[in-house]
PDB file of C-alpha atoms in Angstrom:
ATOM      1  CA  MET A  20     -46.290 136.378 137.106  1.00  0.00           C
ATOM      2  CA  THR A  21     -43.412 136.086 134.676  1.00  0.00           C
ATOM      3  CA  ALA A  22     -43.281 132.634 133.154  1.00  0.00           C
ATOM      4  CA  PRO A  23     -40.363 130.766 131.601  1.00  0.00           C
ATOM      5  CA  VAL A  24     -40.340 130.329 127.810  1.00  0.00           C
ATOM      6  CA  VAL A  25     -39.110 126.741 128.249  1.00  0.00           C
ATOM      7  CA  VAL A  26     -38.845 124.455 131.280  1.00  0.00           C
ATOM      8  CA  LEU A  27     -36.670 121.349 131.022  1.00  0.00           C
ATOM      9  CA  VAL A  28     -37.302 118.286 133.179  1.00  0.00           C
ATOM     10  CA  GLY A  29     -35.725 114.845 133.226  1.00  0.00           C
ATOM     11  CA  PRO A  30     -33.376 112.567 135.118  1.00  0.00           C
ATOM     12  CA  PRO A  31     -29.690 113.115 135.867  1.00  0.00           C
ATOM     13  CA  GLY A  32     -27.714 112.962 132.646  1.00  0.00           C
ATOM     14  CA  ALA A  33     -30.567 114.068 130.381  1.00  0.00           C
ATOM     15  CA  GLY A  34     -28.686 117.228 129.453  1.00  0.00           C
ATOM     16  CA  LYS A  35     -31.041 119.754 131.038  1.00  0.00           C
ATOM     17  CA  SER A  36     -28.337 122.267 131.954  1.00  0.00           C
ATOM     18  CA  THR A  37     -26.332 121.906 128.738  1.00  0.00           C
ATOM     19  CA  VAL A  38     -29.377 122.072 126.472  1.00  0.00           C
ATOM     20  CA  GLY A  39     -30.917 124.804 128.610  1.00  0.00           C
ATOM     21  CA  ARG A  40     -27.899 127.066 128.140  1.00  0.00           C
ATOM     22  CA  LEU A  41     -27.977 126.470 124.375  1.00  0.00           C
ATOM     23  CA  LEU A  42     -31.698 127.254 124.226  1.00  0.00           C
ATOM     24  CA  ALA A  43     -31.276 130.428 126.260  1.00  0.00           C
ATOM     25  CA  GLU A  44     -28.512 131.620 123.966  1.00  0.00           C
ATOM     26  CA  ARG A  45     -30.546 130.863 120.832  1.00  0.00           C
ATOM     27  CA  LEU A  46     -33.672 132.532 122.203  1.00  0.00           C
ATOM     28  CA  GLY A  47     -31.810 135.549 123.587  1.00  0.00           C
ATOM     29  CA  VAL A  48     -33.004 134.983 127.155  1.00  0.00           C
ATOM     30  CA  THR A  49     -31.366 134.036 130.446  1.00  0.00           C
ATOM     31  CA  PHE A  50     -30.852 130.530 131.785  1.00  0.00           C
ATOM     32  CA  ARG A  51     -31.703 129.424 135.315  1.00  0.00           C
ATOM     33  CA  ASP A  52     -31.116 126.106 137.060  1.00  0.00           C
ATOM     34  CA  THR A  53     -33.048 125.372 140.254  1.00  0.00           C
ATOM     35  CA  ASP A  54     -30.230 123.130 141.545  1.00  0.00           C
ATOM     36  CA  ALA A  55     -27.924 126.170 141.421  1.00  0.00           C
ATOM     37  CA  ASP A  56     -30.620 128.230 143.174  1.00  0.00           C
ATOM     38  CA  VAL A  57     -30.836 125.648 145.970  1.00  0.00           C
ATOM     39  CA  GLU A  58     -27.052 125.588 146.397  1.00  0.00           C
ATOM     40  CA  ARG A  59     -26.934 129.390 146.514  1.00  0.00           C
ATOM     41  CA  THR A  60     -29.727 129.528 149.108  1.00  0.00           C
ATOM     42  CA  ALA A  61     -28.159 126.817 151.275  1.00  0.00           C
ATOM     43  CA  GLY A  62     -24.620 128.082 150.819  1.00  0.00           C
ATOM     44  CA  LYS A  63     -23.375 124.589 150.054  1.00  0.00           C
ATOM     45  CA  PRO A  64     -23.482 121.884 147.372  1.00  0.00           C
ATOM     46  CA  ILE A  65     -26.509 119.600 147.156  1.00  0.00           C
ATOM     47  CA  PRO A  66     -24.655 116.492 148.388  1.00  0.00           C
ATOM     48  CA  GLU A  67     -23.742 118.398 151.578  1.00  0.00           C
ATOM     49  CA  ILE A  68     -27.371 119.451 152.071  1.00  0.00           C
ATOM     50  CA  PHE A  69     -28.387 115.773 151.920  1.00  0.00           C
ATOM     51  CA  VAL A  70     -25.703 114.792 154.443  1.00  0.00           C
ATOM     52  CA  ASP A  71     -26.111 117.749 156.819  1.00  0.00           C
ATOM     53  CA  GLU A  72     -29.871 118.360 156.762  1.00  0.00           C
ATOM     54  CA  GLY A  73     -31.361 115.365 154.943  1.00  0.00           C
ATOM     55  CA  GLU A  74     -33.473 114.849 151.857  1.00  0.00           C
ATOM     56  CA  PRO A  75     -36.698 116.399 153.270  1.00  0.00           C
ATOM     57  CA  HIS A  76     -34.862 119.695 153.895  1.00  0.00           C
ATOM     58  CA  PHE A  77     -33.401 119.583 150.384  1.00  0.00           C
ATOM     59  CA  ARG A  78     -36.843 118.887 148.877  1.00  0.00           C
ATOM     60  CA  ALA A  79     -38.310 121.886 150.723  1.00  0.00           C
ATOM     61  CA  LEU A  80     -35.543 124.130 149.361  1.00  0.00           C
ATOM     62  CA  GLU A  81     -36.081 122.643 145.906  1.00  0.00           C
ATOM     63  CA  ALA A  82     -39.855 123.251 145.968  1.00  0.00           C
ATOM     64  CA  ALA A  83     -39.282 126.877 146.982  1.00  0.00           C
ATOM     65  CA  ALA A  84     -36.728 127.296 144.181  1.00  0.00           C
ATOM     66  CA  VAL A  85     -39.138 125.820 141.620  1.00  0.00           C
ATOM     67  CA  GLU A  86     -41.945 128.116 142.747  1.00  0.00           C
ATOM     68  CA  ALA A  87     -39.740 131.214 142.584  1.00  0.00           C
ATOM     69  CA  ALA A  88     -38.340 130.340 139.166  1.00  0.00           C
ATOM     70  CA  ALA A  89     -41.596 129.111 137.626  1.00  0.00           C
ATOM     71  CA  THR A  90     -43.358 132.345 138.565  1.00  0.00           C
ATOM     72  CA  GLY A  91     -40.545 134.844 138.137  1.00  0.00           C
ATOM     73  CA  HIS A  92     -38.081 133.759 135.447  1.00  0.00           C
ATOM     74  CA  PRO A  93     -38.773 134.829 131.848  1.00  0.00           C
ATOM     75  CA  GLY A  94     -36.062 132.654 130.276  1.00  0.00           C
ATOM     76  CA  VAL A  95     -35.124 128.990 130.042  1.00  0.00           C
ATOM     77  CA  LEU A  96     -35.467 127.004 133.253  1.00  0.00           C
ATOM     78  CA  SER A  97     -33.848 123.675 134.127  1.00  0.00           C
ATOM     79  CA  LEU A  98     -35.234 121.732 137.082  1.00  0.00           C
ATOM     80  CA  GLY A  99     -33.453 119.220 139.272  1.00  0.00           C
ATOM     81  CA  GLY A 100     -34.306 115.613 138.470  1.00  0.00           C
ATOM     82  CA  GLY A 101     -36.590 115.153 141.489  1.00  0.00           C
ATOM     83  CA  ALA A 102     -38.378 118.505 141.340  1.00  0.00           C
ATOM     84  CA  VAL A 103     -41.456 116.896 139.771  1.00  0.00           C
ATOM     85  CA  MET A 104     -42.054 114.846 142.919  1.00  0.00           C
ATOM     86  CA  ALA A 105     -43.669 117.788 144.740  1.00  0.00           C
ATOM     87  CA  ASP A 106     -47.399 118.136 144.058  1.00  0.00           C
ATOM     88  CA  ALA A 107     -47.206 121.944 144.224  1.00  0.00           C
ATOM     89  CA  SER A 108     -44.359 122.008 141.712  1.00  0.00           C
ATOM     90  CA  ARG A 109     -46.271 119.788 139.287  1.00  0.00           C
ATOM     91  CA  ALA A 110     -49.310 122.048 139.614  1.00  0.00           C
ATOM     92  CA  LEU A 111     -47.200 125.058 138.623  1.00  0.00           C
ATOM     93  CA  LEU A 112     -45.584 123.192 135.747  1.00  0.00           C
ATOM     94  CA  ARG A 113     -48.900 122.156 134.180  1.00  0.00           C
ATOM     95  CA  GLU A 114     -49.387 125.748 133.037  1.00  0.00           C
ATOM     96  CA  LEU A 115     -45.931 126.090 131.454  1.00  0.00           C
ATOM     97  CA  PRO A 116     -44.145 124.909 128.281  1.00  0.00           C
ATOM     98  CA  VAL A 117     -42.367 121.891 129.769  1.00  0.00           C
ATOM     99  CA  VAL A 118     -40.136 119.530 127.822  1.00  0.00           C
ATOM    100  CA  PHE A 119     -39.196 116.145 129.243  1.00  0.00           C
ATOM    101  CA  LEU A 120     -35.700 115.248 128.031  1.00  0.00           C
ATOM    102  CA  GLU A 121     -35.806 111.477 127.899  1.00  0.00           C
ATOM    103  CA  VAL A 122     -32.469 109.678 128.237  1.00  0.00           C
ATOM    104  CA  ALA A 123     -31.454 106.036 128.284  1.00  0.00           C
ATOM    105  CA  LEU A 124     -29.347 104.762 131.179  1.00  0.00           C
ATOM    106  CA  GLY A 125     -26.341 104.160 128.923  1.00  0.00           C
ATOM    107  CA  ASP A 126     -26.383 107.746 127.667  1.00  0.00           C
ATOM    108  CA  ALA A 127     -26.844 109.102 131.199  1.00  0.00           C
ATOM    109  CA  VAL A 128     -23.794 107.138 132.352  1.00  0.00           C
ATOM    110  CA  LYS A 129     -21.710 108.531 129.484  1.00  0.00           C
ATOM    111  CA  ARG A 130     -22.814 112.086 130.185  1.00  0.00           C
ATOM    112  CA  VAL A 131     -22.437 112.334 133.942  1.00  0.00           C
ATOM    113  CA  GLY A 132     -20.826 109.116 135.046  1.00  0.00           C
ATOM    114  CA  LEU A 133     -22.742 107.544 137.841  1.00  0.00           C
ATOM    115  CA  ASP A 134     -19.892 108.142 140.239  1.00  0.00           C
ATOM    116  CA  ALA A 135     -20.576 111.877 140.191  1.00  0.00           C
ATOM    117  CA  PRO A 136     -21.609 113.437 143.516  1.00  0.00           C
ATOM    118  CA  ARG A 137     -25.320 112.717 143.230  1.00  0.00           C
ATOM    119  CA  PRO A 138     -26.716 111.784 146.628  1.00  0.00           C
ATOM    120  CA  LEU A 139     -29.566 109.578 145.431  1.00  0.00           C
ATOM    121  CA  LEU A 140     -27.249 107.597 143.169  1.00  0.00           C
ATOM    122  CA  ALA A 141     -24.496 106.955 145.694  1.00  0.00           C
ATOM    123  CA  ILE A 142     -25.225 103.261 146.328  1.00  0.00           C
ATOM    124  CA  ASN A 143     -25.620 100.917 143.333  1.00  0.00           C
ATOM    125  CA  PRO A 144     -26.054 103.843 140.934  1.00  0.00           C
ATOM    126  CA  ARG A 145     -27.359 101.922 137.916  1.00  0.00           C
ATOM    127  CA  ALA A 146     -30.081 100.118 139.858  1.00  0.00           C
ATOM    128  CA  ARG A 147     -30.960 103.292 141.756  1.00  0.00           C
ATOM    129  CA  TRP A 148     -31.174 105.307 138.519  1.00  0.00           C
ATOM    130  CA  ARG A 149     -33.621 102.746 137.123  1.00  0.00           C
ATOM    131  CA  GLU A 150     -35.713 102.908 140.314  1.00  0.00           C
ATOM    132  CA  LEU A 151     -35.789 106.697 140.211  1.00  0.00           C
ATOM    133  CA  MET A 152     -36.876 106.623 136.572  1.00  0.00           C
ATOM    134  CA  GLU A 153     -39.644 104.120 137.268  1.00  0.00           C
ATOM    135  CA  ALA A 154     -40.991 106.439 139.964  1.00  0.00           C
ATOM    136  CA  ARG A 155     -40.404 109.733 138.164  1.00  0.00           C
ATOM    137  CA  ARG A 156     -41.114 108.984 134.497  1.00  0.00           C
ATOM    138  CA  PRO A 157     -44.921 109.153 134.958  1.00  0.00           C
ATOM    139  CA  LEU A 158     -44.476 112.505 136.722  1.00  0.00           C
ATOM    140  CA  TYR A 159     -42.256 113.870 133.940  1.00  0.00           C
ATOM    141  CA  LEU A 160     -44.900 112.802 131.433  1.00  0.00           C
ATOM    142  CA  GLU A 161     -47.675 114.321 133.548  1.00  0.00           C
ATOM    143  CA  VAL A 162     -46.167 117.820 133.336  1.00  0.00           C
ATOM    144  CA  ALA A 163     -44.674 117.599 129.846  1.00  0.00           C
ATOM    145  CA  THR A 164     -45.985 119.626 126.955  1.00  0.00           C
ATOM    146  CA  ALA A 165     -43.536 117.688 124.776  1.00  0.00           C
ATOM    147  CA  VAL A 166     -41.084 114.791 125.085  1.00  0.00           C
ATOM    148  CA  VAL A 167     -37.698 114.908 123.352  1.00  0.00           C
ATOM    149  CA  ASP A 168     -35.617 111.752 123.156  1.00  0.00           C
ATOM    150  CA  THR A 169     -31.934 112.608 123.575  1.00  0.00           C
ATOM    151  CA  GLU A 170     -30.573 109.227 122.470  1.00  0.00           C
ATOM    152  CA  GLY A 171     -27.834 109.553 119.870  1.00  0.00           C
ATOM    153  CA  ARG A 172     -28.279 113.324 119.632  1.00  0.00           C
ATOM    154  CA  THR A 173     -25.819 116.107 120.323  1.00  0.00           C
ATOM    155  CA  PRO A 174     -26.900 118.896 122.690  1.00  0.00           C
ATOM    156  CA  GLU A 175     -27.358 121.129 119.633  1.00  0.00           C
ATOM    157  CA  GLN A 176     -29.665 118.561 118.022  1.00  0.00           C
ATOM    158  CA  VAL A 177     -31.641 118.204 121.244  1.00  0.00           C
ATOM    159  CA  ALA A 178     -32.002 122.001 121.433  1.00  0.00           C
ATOM    160  CA  ASP A 179     -33.264 121.994 117.827  1.00  0.00           C
ATOM    161  CA  ALA A 180     -35.787 119.283 118.732  1.00  0.00           C
ATOM    162  CA  VAL A 181     -37.009 121.267 121.767  1.00  0.00           C
ATOM    163  CA  LEU A 182     -37.513 124.401 119.681  1.00  0.00           C
ATOM    164  CA  GLU A 183     -39.376 122.377 117.058  1.00  0.00           C
ATOM    165  CA  ALA A 184     -41.528 120.578 119.649  1.00  0.00           C
ATOM    166  CA  LEU A 185     -42.603 123.882 121.214  1.00  0.00           C
ATOM    167  CA  GLU A 186     -42.792 125.664 117.856  1.00  0.00           C
ATOM    168  CA  LEU A 187     -40.373 128.352 119.015  1.00  0.00           C
ATOM    169  CA  LYS A 188     -38.271 130.445 116.664  1.00  0.00           C
ATOM    170  CA  ALA A 189     -34.643 131.096 117.578  1.00  0.00           C
TER     171      ALA A 189
END
């Protein structure tokens, strides 16, 4: 098993992909995003998977992507916002250096705009985001080795905080 050096979890707009790329560059490793893995496997964007095959099919693809990446990627790994919902994924993550990037709704809106093509945020995005966070926050905390608050921080500052939290040298 080849394990990631850092796994980033958190809701949409937390900065997982942006910070993940910065961390990978600083650590001299590769970056992998399970959302991109799912899209590559399905041959279509995530919103189309939701429309064409439904959320359960997407979640199955996501769980497979998490398993493959968590056991075979030696770099920085970013997980989709809902990846922590699968029991098997959480079990894998408990053994890894996982950082929960915590973000406030206002910052998430600024970063991604809640009109972006995110299937679970399509109707009443602000209320839905809050609901998702209420359900997922305990799961993010369950798997997290460390929590980094992103509020008021640049991606570079968040990357610094992740490295410090995990005591990694870049």
